[in-house]
Amino acid sequence: ISIAEKYEAEIHLLHVVDTAGKSNADEEQNARKIMKTFVNEHIDESVWVLQAVRSGRPHDEIVRYAQMNGINLIVIATHGRTGISHAIMGSIAEKVVRHSPVPVLTVHPSTVIERLVSESDVLSDLHIAVRESAR
Protein backbone atom coordinates (compact mmCIF):
# COMPACT_ATOMS: atom_id res chain seq x y z
CA ILE A 1 0.00 0.00 0.00
CA SER A 2 2.80 2.41 0.86
CA ILE A 3 4.46 1.78 -2.51
CA ALA A 4 1.18 2.41 -4.32
CA GLU A 5 0.63 5.63 -2.36
CA LYS A 6 4.16 6.88 -3.00
CA TYR A 7 4.00 6.27 -6.76
CA GLU A 8 0.28 7.00 -7.15
CA ALA A 9 -0.17 3.49 -8.51
CA GLU A 10 -3.14 1.21 -8.46
CA ILE A 11 -3.17 -2.12 -6.68
CA HIS A 12 -4.40 -5.26 -8.39
CA LEU A 13 -5.47 -7.66 -5.65
CA LEU A 14 -5.51 -11.14 -7.15
CA HIS A 15 -6.69 -14.37 -5.56
CA VAL A 16 -6.19 -17.62 -7.44
CA VAL A 17 -8.39 -20.57 -6.57
CA ASP A 18 -6.13 -23.59 -7.01
CA THR A 19 -8.46 -25.84 -8.96
CA ALA A 20 -6.00 -28.36 -10.42
CA GLY A 21 -7.98 -28.35 -13.64
CA LYS A 22 -11.47 -28.12 -12.09
CA SER A 23 -13.53 -24.96 -11.82
CA ASN A 24 -15.28 -24.26 -8.54
CA ALA A 25 -17.69 -21.32 -8.69
CA ASP A 26 -18.44 -21.50 -4.95
CA GLU A 27 -14.76 -21.05 -4.05
CA GLU A 28 -14.44 -18.17 -6.50
CA GLN A 29 -17.54 -16.46 -5.07
CA ASN A 30 -16.24 -16.93 -1.53
CA ALA A 31 -12.86 -15.49 -2.53
CA ARG A 32 -14.56 -12.40 -3.98
CA LYS A 33 -16.52 -11.89 -0.75
CA ILE A 34 -13.43 -12.24 1.46
CA MET A 35 -11.45 -9.94 -0.82
CA LYS A 36 -14.12 -7.24 -0.73
CA THR A 37 -14.26 -7.38 3.07
CA PHE A 38 -10.46 -7.23 3.29
CA VAL A 39 -10.26 -4.18 1.04
CA ASN A 40 -13.03 -2.37 2.94
CA GLU A 41 -11.40 -3.04 6.31
CA HIS A 42 -7.69 -2.65 5.54
CA ILE A 43 -7.05 -0.49 2.51
CA ASP A 44 -7.44 3.26 2.53
CA GLU A 45 -9.78 4.76 -0.04
CA SER A 46 -6.94 6.92 -1.37
CA VAL A 47 -5.47 3.84 -3.09
CA TRP A 48 -7.20 2.49 -6.18
CA VAL A 49 -7.68 -1.29 -5.83
CA LEU A 50 -8.77 -3.59 -8.64
CA GLN A 51 -9.92 -6.98 -7.40
CA ALA A 52 -9.69 -10.16 -9.44
CA VAL A 53 -10.28 -13.85 -8.85
CA ARG A 54 -8.92 -16.49 -11.20
CA SER A 55 -8.88 -20.29 -11.18
CA GLY A 56 -6.00 -22.51 -12.13
CA ARG A 57 -2.43 -23.16 -11.07
CA PRO A 58 -1.63 -20.16 -8.86
CA HIS A 59 1.85 -19.31 -10.17
CA ASP A 60 0.71 -19.59 -13.80
CA GLU A 61 -2.35 -17.41 -13.20
CA ILE A 62 -0.37 -14.77 -11.28
CA VAL A 63 2.22 -14.46 -14.05
CA ARG A 64 -0.47 -14.50 -16.76
CA TYR A 65 -2.47 -11.80 -14.95
CA ALA A 66 0.65 -9.64 -14.60
CA GLN A 67 1.44 -9.96 -18.30
CA MET A 68 -2.13 -9.28 -19.45
CA ASN A 69 -2.59 -6.25 -17.19
CA GLY A 70 0.75 -4.48 -17.57
CA ILE A 71 1.72 -5.03 -13.93
CA ASN A 72 5.07 -3.43 -13.01
CA LEU A 73 5.66 -5.19 -9.68
CA ILE A 74 4.25 -8.35 -8.10
CA VAL A 75 4.08 -8.38 -4.30
CA ILE A 76 3.49 -11.85 -2.87
CA ALA A 77 3.61 -13.41 0.58
CA THR A 78 5.89 -16.35 1.19
CA HIS A 79 5.11 -18.90 3.87
CA GLY A 80 8.78 -19.59 4.51
CA ARG A 81 8.56 -23.36 4.18
CA THR A 82 11.84 -25.21 4.30
CA GLY A 83 13.08 -28.77 4.03
CA ILE A 84 10.68 -31.59 3.17
CA SER A 85 7.58 -29.39 3.30
CA HIS A 86 9.07 -27.06 0.71
CA ALA A 87 10.31 -29.92 -1.47
CA ILE A 88 6.91 -31.64 -1.50
CA MET A 89 4.62 -28.62 -1.60
CA GLY A 90 6.82 -26.34 -3.66
CA SER A 91 6.48 -22.62 -3.32
CA ILE A 92 4.06 -20.52 -5.29
CA ALA A 93 6.13 -17.44 -4.51
CA GLU A 94 9.30 -19.16 -5.71
CA LYS A 95 7.63 -20.24 -8.95
CA VAL A 96 6.31 -16.73 -9.53
CA VAL A 97 9.82 -15.32 -8.97
CA ARG A 98 11.28 -17.79 -11.47
CA HIS A 99 8.65 -17.23 -14.18
CA SER A 100 7.71 -13.57 -13.80
CA PRO A 101 8.77 -11.12 -16.48
CA VAL A 102 8.53 -8.28 -13.91
CA PRO A 103 10.17 -7.77 -10.49
CA VAL A 104 8.68 -9.71 -7.58
CA LEU A 105 8.75 -8.46 -4.00
CA THR A 106 8.24 -11.25 -1.48
CA VAL A 107 7.05 -10.49 2.05
CA HIS A 108 6.89 -12.77 5.04
CA PRO A 109 3.28 -13.23 6.22
CA SER A 110 4.06 -12.53 9.87
CA THR A 111 5.14 -9.03 8.85
CA VAL A 112 1.84 -8.55 7.05
CA ILE A 113 -0.21 -10.08 9.87
CA GLU A 114 1.48 -7.86 12.47
CA ARG A 115 0.35 -4.81 10.52
CA LEU A 116 -3.21 -6.08 9.96
CA VAL A 117 -4.06 -7.70 13.27
CA SER A 118 -3.84 -5.67 16.45
CA GLU A 119 -4.03 -6.85 20.05
CA SER A 120 -7.54 -5.43 20.31
CA ASP A 121 -8.59 -7.49 17.25
CA VAL A 122 -7.40 -10.68 18.93
CA LEU A 123 -9.02 -9.80 22.27
CA SER A 124 -12.26 -8.97 20.49
CA ASP A 125 -12.25 -12.25 18.56
CA LEU A 126 -11.67 -14.13 21.81
CA HIS A 127 -14.43 -12.10 23.51
CA ILE A 128 -12.05 -10.86 26.19
CA ALA A 129 -12.70 -7.50 27.77
CA VAL A 130 -9.68 -5.68 29.18
CA ARG A 131 -10.10 -2.79 31.57
CA GLU A 132 -7.95 0.25 30.77
CA SER A 133 -6.35 0.12 34.24
CA ALA A 134 -5.16 -3.45 33.52
CA ARG A 135 -3.04 -2.28 30.62
mmCIF file with all atom_site columns, N, CA and C in Angstrom, residues 49-82:
data_model
loop_
_atom_site.group_PDB
_atom_site.id
_atom_site.type_symbol
_atom_site.label_atom_id
_atom_site.label_alt_id
_atom_site.label_comp_id
_atom_site.label_asym_id
_atom_site.label_entity_id
_atom_site.label_seq_id
_atom_site.pdbx_PDB_ins_code
_atom_site.Cartn_x
_atom_site.Cartn_y
_atom_site.Cartn_z
_atom_site.occupancy
_atom_site.B_iso_or_equiv
_atom_site.pdbx_formal_charge
_atom_site.auth_seq_id
_atom_site.auth_comp_id
_atom_site.auth_asym_id
_atom_site.auth_atom_id
_atom_site.pdbx_PDB_model_num
ATOM 1   N N  . VAL A 1 49 ? -7.879  0.165   -5.893  1.00 0.00 ? 49 VAL A N  1
ATOM 2   C CA . VAL A 1 49 ? -7.682  -1.286  -5.834  1.00 0.00 ? 49 VAL A CA 1
ATOM 3   C C  . VAL A 1 49 ? -8.606  -1.969  -6.830  1.00 0.00 ? 49 VAL A C  1
ATOM 4   N N  . LEU A 1 50 ? -8.014  -2.751  -7.721  1.00 0.00 ? 50 LEU A N  1
ATOM 5   C CA . LEU A 1 50 ? -8.768  -3.590  -8.640  1.00 0.00 ? 50 LEU A CA 1
ATOM 6   C C  . LEU A 1 50 ? -8.711  -5.008  -8.090  1.00 0.00 ? 50 LEU A C  1
ATOM 7   N N  . GLN A 1 51 ? -9.858  -5.646  -7.967  1.00 0.00 ? 51 GLN A N  1
ATOM 8   C CA . GLN A 1 51 ? -9.922  -6.982  -7.398  1.00 0.00 ? 51 GLN A CA 1
ATOM 9   C C  . GLN A 1 51 ? -10.216 -8.005  -8.492  1.00 0.00 ? 51 GLN A C  1
ATOM 10  N N  . ALA A 1 52 ? -9.491  -9.122  -8.436  1.00 0.00 ? 52 ALA A N  1
ATOM 11  C CA . ALA A 1 52 ? -9.694  -10.159 -9.439  1.00 0.00 ? 52 ALA A CA 1
ATOM 12  C C  . ALA A 1 52 ? -9.557  -11.536 -8.801  1.00 0.00 ? 52 ALA A C  1
ATOM 13  N N  . VAL A 1 53 ? -10.357 -12.456 -9.279  1.00 0.00 ? 53 VAL A N  1
ATOM 14  C CA . VAL A 1 53 ? -10.276 -13.851 -8.852  1.00 0.00 ? 53 VAL A CA 1
ATOM 15  C C  . VAL A 1 53 ? -10.109 -14.690 -10.109 1.00 0.00 ? 53 VAL A C  1
ATOM 16  N N  . ARG A 1 54 ? -9.158  -15.580 -10.087 1.00 0.00 ? 54 ARG A N  1
ATOM 17  C CA . ARG A 1 54 ? -8.916  -16.489 -11.202 1.00 0.00 ? 54 ARG A CA 1
ATOM 18  C C  . ARG A 1 54 ? -8.858  -17.910 -10.668 1.00 0.00 ? 54 ARG A C  1
ATOM 19  N N  . SER A 1 55 ? -9.003  -18.875 -11.544 1.00 0.00 ? 55 SER A N  1
ATOM 20  C CA . SER A 1 55 ? -8.878  -20.288 -11.182 1.00 0.00 ? 55 SER A CA 1
ATOM 21  C C  . SER A 1 55 ? -7.782  -20.911 -12.017 1.00 0.00 ? 55 SER A C  1
ATOM 22  N N  . GLY A 1 56 ? -7.058  -21.822 -11.408 1.00 0.00 ? 56 GLY A N  1
ATOM 23  C CA . GLY A 1 56 ? -5.998  -22.514 -12.129 1.00 0.00 ? 56 GLY A CA 1
ATOM 24  C C  . GLY A 1 56 ? -4.819  -22.776 -11.217 1.00 0.00 ? 56 GLY A C  1
ATOM 25  N N  . ARG A 1 57 ? -3.659  -22.993 -11.835 1.00 0.00 ? 57 ARG A N  1
ATOM 26  C CA . ARG A 1 57 ? -2.429  -23.165 -11.067 1.00 0.00 ? 57 ARG A CA 1
ATOM 27  C C  . ARG A 1 57 ? -1.980  -21.772 -10.638 1.00 0.00 ? 57 ARG A C  1
ATOM 28  N N  . PRO A 1 58 ? -1.872  -21.523 -9.340  1.00 0.00 ? 58 PRO A N  1
ATOM 29  C CA . PRO A 1 58 ? -1.626  -20.161 -8.861  1.00 0.00 ? 58 PRO A CA 1
ATOM 30  C C  . PRO A 1 58 ? -0.460  -19.426 -9.516  1.00 0.00 ? 58 PRO A C  1
ATOM 31  N N  . HIS A 1 59 ? 0.710   -20.052 -9.611  1.00 0.00 ? 59 HIS A N  1
ATOM 32  C CA . HIS A 1 59 ? 1.847   -19.313 -10.174 1.00 0.00 ? 59 HIS A CA 1
ATOM 33  C C  . HIS A 1 59 ? 1.620   -18.972 -11.643 1.00 0.00 ? 59 HIS A C  1
ATOM 34  N N  . ASP A 1 60 ? 0.998   -19.879 -12.385 1.00 0.00 ? 60 ASP A N  1
ATOM 35  C CA . ASP A 1 60 ? 0.708   -19.594 -13.797 1.00 0.00 ? 60 ASP A CA 1
ATOM 36  C C  . ASP A 1 60 ? -0.274  -18.431 -13.926 1.00 0.00 ? 60 ASP A C  1
ATOM 37  N N  . GLU A 1 61 ? -1.322  -18.455 -13.116 1.00 0.00 ? 61 GLU A N  1
ATOM 38  C CA . GLU A 1 61 ? -2.345  -17.411 -13.203 1.00 0.00 ? 61 GLU A CA 1
ATOM 39  C C  . GLU A 1 61 ? -1.818  -16.046 -12.758 1.00 0.00 ? 61 GLU A C  1
ATOM 40  N N  . ILE A 1 62 ? -0.951  -16.033 -11.742 1.00 0.00 ? 62 ILE A N  1
ATOM 41  C CA . ILE A 1 62 ? -0.371  -14.771 -11.281 1.00 0.00 ? 62 ILE A CA 1
ATOM 42  C C  . ILE A 1 62 ? 0.492   -14.159 -12.374 1.00 0.00 ? 62 ILE A C  1
ATOM 43  N N  . VAL A 1 63 ? 1.347   -14.956 -12.976 1.00 0.00 ? 63 VAL A N  1
ATOM 44  C CA . VAL A 1 63 ? 2.216   -14.462 -14.048 1.00 0.00 ? 63 VAL A CA 1
ATOM 45  C C  . VAL A 1 63 ? 1.385   -14.043 -15.258 1.00 0.00 ? 63 VAL A C  1
ATOM 46  N N  . ARG A 1 64 ? 0.401   -14.840 -15.627 1.00 0.00 ? 64 ARG A N  1
ATOM 47  C CA . ARG A 1 64 ? -0.468  -14.504 -16.761 1.00 0.00 ? 64 ARG A CA 1
ATOM 48  C C  . ARG A 1 64 ? -1.200  -13.180 -16.503 1.00 0.00 ? 64 ARG A C  1
ATOM 49  N N  . TYR A 1 65 ? -1.746  -13.019 -15.292 1.00 0.00 ? 65 TYR A N  1
ATOM 50  C CA . TYR A 1 65 ? -2.466  -11.797 -14.947 1.00 0.00 ? 65 TYR A CA 1
ATOM 51  C C  . TYR A 1 65 ? -1.527  -10.587 -15.049 1.00 0.00 ? 65 TYR A C  1
ATOM 52  N N  . ALA A 1 66 ? -0.320  -10.736 -14.536 1.00 0.00 ? 66 ALA A N  1
ATOM 53  C CA . ALA A 1 66 ? 0.649   -9.635  -14.597 1.00 0.00 ? 66 ALA A CA 1
ATOM 54  C C  . ALA A 1 66 ? 0.952   -9.248  -16.044 1.00 0.00 ? 66 ALA A C  1
ATOM 55  N N  . GLN A 1 67 ? 1.146   -10.228 -16.890 1.00 0.00 ? 67 GLN A N  1
ATOM 56  C CA . GLN A 1 67 ? 1.441   -9.959  -18.303 1.00 0.00 ? 67 GLN A CA 1
ATOM 57  C C  . GLN A 1 67 ? 0.257   -9.295  -19.001 1.00 0.00 ? 67 GLN A C  1
ATOM 58  N N  . MET A 1 68 ? -0.942  -9.786  -18.757 1.00 0.00 ? 68 MET A N  1
ATOM 59  C CA . MET A 1 68 ? -2.126  -9.276  -19.455 1.00 0.00 ? 68 MET A CA 1
ATOM 60  C C  . MET A 1 68 ? -2.562  -7.895  -18.967 1.00 0.00 ? 68 MET A C  1
ATOM 61  N N  . ASN A 1 69 ? -2.132  -7.508  -17.763 1.00 0.00 ? 69 ASN A N  1
ATOM 62  C CA . ASN A 1 69 ? -2.587  -6.248  -17.192 1.00 0.00 ? 69 ASN A CA 1
ATOM 63  C C  . ASN A 1 69 ? -1.480  -5.208  -17.029 1.00 0.00 ? 69 ASN A C  1
ATOM 64  N N  . GLY A 1 70 ? -0.331  -5.453  -17.620 1.00 0.00 ? 70 GLY A N  1
ATOM 65  C CA . GLY A 1 70 ? 0.755   -4.481  -17.569 1.00 0.00 ? 70 GLY A CA 1
ATOM 66  C C  . GLY A 1 70 ? 1.237   -4.182  -16.157 1.00 0.00 ? 70 GLY A C  1
ATOM 67  N N  . ILE A 1 71 ? 1.291   -5.196  -15.321 1.00 0.00 ? 71 ILE A N  1
ATOM 68  C CA . ILE A 1 71 ? 1.721   -5.035  -13.931 1.00 0.00 ? 71 ILE A CA 1
ATOM 69  C C  . ILE A 1 71 ? 3.225   -4.773  -13.910 1.00 0.00 ? 71 ILE A C  1
ATOM 70  N N  . ASN A 1 72 ? 3.650   -3.798  -13.085 1.00 0.00 ? 72 ASN A N  1
ATOM 71  C CA . ASN A 1 72 ? 5.069   -3.433  -13.006 1.00 0.00 ? 72 ASN A CA 1
ATOM 72  C C  . ASN A 1 72 ? 5.802   -4.119  -11.864 1.00 0.00 ? 72 ASN A C  1
ATOM 73  N N  . LEU A 1 73 ? 5.063   -4.564  -10.848 1.00 0.00 ? 73 LEU A N  1
ATOM 74  C CA . LEU A 1 73 ? 5.659   -5.193  -9.675  1.00 0.00 ? 73 LEU A CA 1
ATOM 75  C C  . LEU A 1 73 ? 4.646   -6.156  -9.073  1.00 0.00 ? 73 LEU A C  1
ATOM 76  N N  . ILE A 1 74 ? 5.093   -7.367  -8.787  1.00 0.00 ? 74 ILE A N  1
ATOM 77  C CA . ILE A 1 74 ? 4.251   -8.347  -8.096  1.00 0.00 ? 74 ILE A CA 1
ATOM 78  C C  . ILE A 1 74 ? 4.720   -8.391  -6.648  1.00 0.00 ? 74 ILE A C  1
ATOM 79  N N  . VAL A 1 75 ? 3.787   -8.236  -5.724  1.00 0.00 ? 75 VAL A N  1
ATOM 80  C CA . VAL A 1 75 ? 4.084   -8.380  -4.298  1.00 0.00 ? 75 VAL A CA 1
ATOM 81  C C  . VAL A 1 75 ? 3.345   -9.630  -3.840  1.00 0.00 ? 75 VAL A C  1
ATOM 82  N N  . ILE A 1 76 ? 4.087   -10.569 -3.248  1.00 0.00 ? 76 ILE A N  1
ATOM 83  C CA . ILE A 1 76 ? 3.495   -11.850 -2.868  1.00 0.00 ? 76 ILE A CA 1
ATOM 84  C C  . ILE A 1 76 ? 4.047   -12.294 -1.524  1.00 0.00 ? 76 ILE A C  1
ATOM 85  N N  . ALA A 1 77 ? 3.182   -12.875 -0.715  1.00 0.00 ? 77 ALA A N  1
ATOM 86  C CA . ALA A 1 77 ? 3.609   -13.406 0.577   1.00 0.00 ? 77 ALA A CA 1
ATOM 87  C C  . ALA A 1 77 ? 4.265   -14.759 0.370   1.00 0.00 ? 77 ALA A C  1
ATOM 88  N N  . THR A 1 78 ? 5.246   -15.042 1.202   1.00 0.00 ? 78 THR A N  1
ATOM 89  C CA . THR A 1 78 ? 5.886   -16.348 1.187   1.00 0.00 ? 78 THR A CA 1
ATOM 90  C C  . THR A 1 78 ? 5.696   -16.966 2.563   1.00 0.00 ? 78 THR A C  1
ATOM 91  N N  . HIS A 1 79 ? 5.375   -18.241 2.593   1.00 0.00 ? 79 HIS A N  1
ATOM 92  C CA . HIS A 1 79 ? 5.111   -18.902 3.868   1.00 0.00 ? 79 HIS A CA 1
ATOM 93  C C  . HIS A 1 79 ? 6.383   -19.380 4.547   1.00 0.00 ? 79 HIS A C  1
ATOM 94  N N  . GLY A 1 80 ? 7.515   -19.247 3.881   1.00 0.00 ? 80 GLY A N  1
ATOM 95  C CA . GLY A 1 80 ? 8.781   -19.586 4.509   1.00 0.00 ? 80 GLY A CA 1
ATOM 96  C C  . GLY A 1 80 ? 8.978   -21.059 4.790   1.00 0.00 ? 80 GLY A C  1
ATOM 97  N N  . ARG A 1 81 ? 8.364   -21.920 3.983   1.00 0.00 ? 81 ARG A N  1
ATOM 98  C CA . ARG A 1 81 ? 8.557   -23.363 4.183   1.00 0.00 ? 81 ARG A CA 1
ATOM 99  C C  . ARG A 1 81 ? 9.995   -23.732 3.859   1.00 0.00 ? 81 ARG A C  1
ATOM 100 N N  . THR A 1 82 ? 10.500  -24.713 4.579   1.00 0.00 ? 82 THR A N  1
ATOM 101 C CA . THR A 1 82 ? 11.843  -25.208 4.299   1.00 0.00 ? 82 THR A CA 1
ATOM 102 C C  . THR A 1 82 ? 11.809  -26.731 4.317   1.00 0.00 ? 82 THR A C  1
#
